């Protein structure tokens, strides 16, 4: 019976640590998945919107055959955060103008998904606008949220473990009296 009384000082912290590890891991996986889904949706919405904007801007330049103005517009689109590559193709998929941002990593191709929008004049496709973001740009913006949530979980579980150690010792002392 004496062994059971003293075991609370060991069992409660072990249970608290096991609970903290299990719930923390499960919570981190769920939250990271949700954040990834949100980042993917944001990238898709922005990619489609910028593709449509590029098609609208390129339409005038294609009608006027003004490639220089089109190149200036493409260079301006590179100033948007995360945009790594912008191009306009004619209907035969020949490049009319393109602009590529600097490579930010040591890999030669660090561009993510392509977002293409058709350029139509009077219901006829005369070209395509292409936008590509840097790979991982959107998920990197959510990294601060991941770190904050991890610190919050760590703080909560540290308090839980500390409380279980204290209550385990107190419970063992009371049972020993």
Coordinates of C-alpha atoms in Angstrom, one line a residue:
X1 CA 0.0 0.0 0.0
X2 CA 2.9 2.4 0.7
X3 CA 4.1 2.0 -2.9
X4 CA 0.7 3.0 -4.3
X5 CA 0.7 6.1 -2.2
X6 CA 4.1 7.3 -3.5
X7 CA 3.4 6.4 -7.1
X8 CA 1.1 9.4 -7.6
X9 CA 4.2 11.6 -7.6
X10 CA 5.4 9.7 -10.7
X11 CA 2.2 8.7 -12.4
X12 CA 0.5 12.1 -12.6
X13 CA 3.5 13.8 -14.3
X14 CA 3.9 10.9 -16.7
X15 CA 0.2 11.0 -17.6
X16 CA 0.4 14.8 -18.1
X17 CA 3.5 14.6 -20.3
X18 CA 1.9 11.8 -22.4
X19 CA -1.3 13.9 -22.7
X20 CA 0.6 17.0 -23.6
X21 CA 2.7 15.2 -26.3
X22 CA -0.4 13.5 -27.8
X23 CA -2.7 16.5 -27.8
X24 CA 0.1 18.9 -28.9
X25 CA 1.1 16.7 -31.8
X26 CA -2.5 16.2 -32.9
X27 CA -3.3 19.9 -32.5
X28 CA -0.2 20.9 -34.5
X29 CA -1.0 18.6 -37.3
X30 CA -4.6 19.8 -37.5
X31 CA -3.7 23.4 -37.3
X32 CA -0.9 23.1 -39.9
X33 CA -3.3 21.3 -42.3
X34 CA -5.9 24.1 -41.9
X35 CA -3.3 26.8 -42.4
X36 CA -2.0 25.0 -45.6
X37 CA -5.5 24.8 -47.0
X38 CA -6.0 28.5 -46.3
X39 CA -2.7 29.4 -47.9
X40 CA -3.5 27.3 -51.0
X41 CA -6.9 28.9 -51.4
X42 CA -5.4 32.4 -51.1
X43 CA -2.7 31.6 -53.7
X44 CA -5.3 30.2 -56.1
X45 CA -7.6 33.3 -55.7
X46 CA -4.8 35.8 -56.1
X47 CA -3.3 33.8 -59.0
X48 CA -6.6 33.8 -60.8
X49 CA -7.3 37.4 -60.1
X50 CA -3.8 38.5 -61.2
X51 CA -4.2 36.3 -64.3
X52 CA -7.4 38.0 -65.2
X53 CA -5.9 41.4 -64.6
X54 CA -2.9 40.5 -66.8
X55 CA -5.3 39.4 -69.6
X56 CA -7.2 42.7 -69.3
X57 CA -4.0 44.8 -69.5
X58 CA -2.5 42.7 -72.3
X59 CA -5.5 42.9 -74.5
X60 CA -4.9 46.6 -75.4
X61 CA -1.2 45.9 -76.1
X62 CA -2.0 43.0 -78.3
X63 CA -4.6 45.0 -80.3
X64 CA -2.1 47.8 -80.8
X65 CA 0.8 45.4 -81.2
X66 CA 2.7 47.4 -78.6
X67 CA 5.1 44.8 -77.1
X68 CA 7.2 47.5 -75.3
X69 CA 4.2 48.7 -73.2
X70 CA 3.3 45.1 -72.5
X71 CA 6.9 44.4 -71.3
X72 CA 6.6 47.4 -69.0
X73 CA 3.3 46.1 -67.6
X74 CA 4.9 42.7 -67.0
X75 CA 7.9 44.3 -65.2
X76 CA 5.5 46.2 -63.0
X77 CA 3.6 43.0 -62.1
X78 CA 6.9 41.6 -60.8
X79 CA 6.8 44.2 -58.1
X80 CA 3.8 42.4 -56.5
X81 CA 5.1 40.4 -53.5
X82 CA 5.5 36.7 -54.3
X83 CA 5.2 37.0 -58.1
X84 CA 8.2 35.2 -59.7
X85 CA 7.2 34.9 -63.4
X86 CA 4.8 36.7 -65.7
X87 CA 4.4 36.1 -69.4
X88 CA 2.0 36.8 -72.2
X89 CA 1.6 34.3 -75.1
X90 CA -0.1 34.7 -78.4
X91 CA -2.8 32.2 -79.5
X92 CA -0.1 29.8 -80.9
X93 CA 1.6 29.8 -77.5
X94 CA 4.6 31.9 -78.8
X95 CA 5.9 34.3 -76.1
X96 CA 5.2 37.9 -76.8
X97 CA 6.7 39.2 -73.5
X98 CA 7.9 37.8 -70.3
X99 CA 9.5 38.9 -67.0
X100 CA 11.1 36.8 -64.3
X101 CA 12.0 37.8 -60.8
X102 CA 15.3 37.0 -59.2
X103 CA 15.9 33.4 -58.0
X104 CA 15.6 33.4 -54.2
X105 CA 16.9 30.0 -53.4
X106 CA 19.7 27.8 -54.6
X107 CA 17.4 25.8 -56.8
X108 CA 17.1 26.7 -60.5
X109 CA 13.3 26.4 -60.6
X110 CA 11.7 27.7 -57.5
X111 CA 8.4 28.7 -59.0
X112 CA 5.1 27.2 -57.9
X113 CA 1.7 26.7 -59.6
X114 CA 0.9 28.3 -62.9
X115 CA -2.2 30.5 -63.3
X116 CA -3.2 31.1 -66.9
X117 CA -6.0 33.3 -68.2
X118 CA -7.1 33.5 -71.8
X119 CA -6.9 36.9 -73.5
X120 CA -10.1 37.2 -75.6
X121 CA -11.1 39.8 -78.1
X122 CA -14.7 39.5 -79.4
X123 CA -15.1 35.9 -78.2
X124 CA -11.9 34.8 -79.9
X125 CA -8.8 33.8 -77.9
X126 CA -5.8 35.8 -79.1
X127 CA -3.4 34.9 -76.3
X128 CA -2.8 33.8 -72.8
X129 CA -1.5 35.5 -69.6
X130 CA 0.6 33.5 -67.2
X131 CA 1.4 34.2 -63.6
X132 CA 3.6 32.1 -61.3
X133 CA 4.3 32.8 -57.6
X134 CA 7.5 31.7 -55.8
X135 CA 7.1 28.2 -54.4
X136 CA 6.0 28.3 -50.8
X137 CA 5.5 32.1 -50.7
X138 CA 2.0 32.0 -49.2
X139 CA 2.8 29.3 -46.6
X140 CA 5.8 31.2 -45.4
X141 CA 3.6 34.1 -44.5
X142 CA 1.7 31.8 -42.1
X143 CA 4.9 30.7 -40.3
X144 CA 4.5 33.3 -37.6
X145 CA 1.0 32.0 -36.8
X146 CA 2.4 28.4 -36.6
X147 CA 5.2 29.6 -34.2
X148 CA 2.7 31.6 -32.0
X149 CA 0.4 28.6 -31.7
X150 CA 3.3 26.3 -30.9
X151 CA 4.4 28.7 -28.1
X152 CA 0.9 28.8 -26.8
X153 CA 0.6 25.0 -26.7
X154 CA 4.1 24.8 -25.1
X155 CA 3.1 27.3 -22.4
X156 CA -0.2 25.6 -21.6
X157 CA 1.3 22.2 -21.4
X158 CA 4.2 23.4 -19.3
X159 CA 1.7 24.7 -16.8
X160 CA -0.2 21.4 -16.9
X161 CA 2.9 19.4 -16.3
X162 CA 4.1 21.7 -13.5
X163 CA 0.6 21.5 -11.9
X164 CA 0.6 17.7 -12.2
X165 CA 4.1 17.4 -10.6
X166 CA 3.0 19.6 -7.7
X167 CA -0.4 17.9 -7.2
X168 CA 1.2 14.5 -7.5
X169 CA 3.7 15.4 -4.7
X170 CA 1.0 16.9 -2.5
X171 CA -1.3 13.9 -3.1
X172 CA 1.5 11.4 -2.2
X173 CA 2.4 13.4 1.0
X174 CA -1.3 13.4 2.1
X175 CA -1.7 9.7 1.5
X176 CA 1.5 9.0 3.4
X177 CA 0.3 10.7 6.6

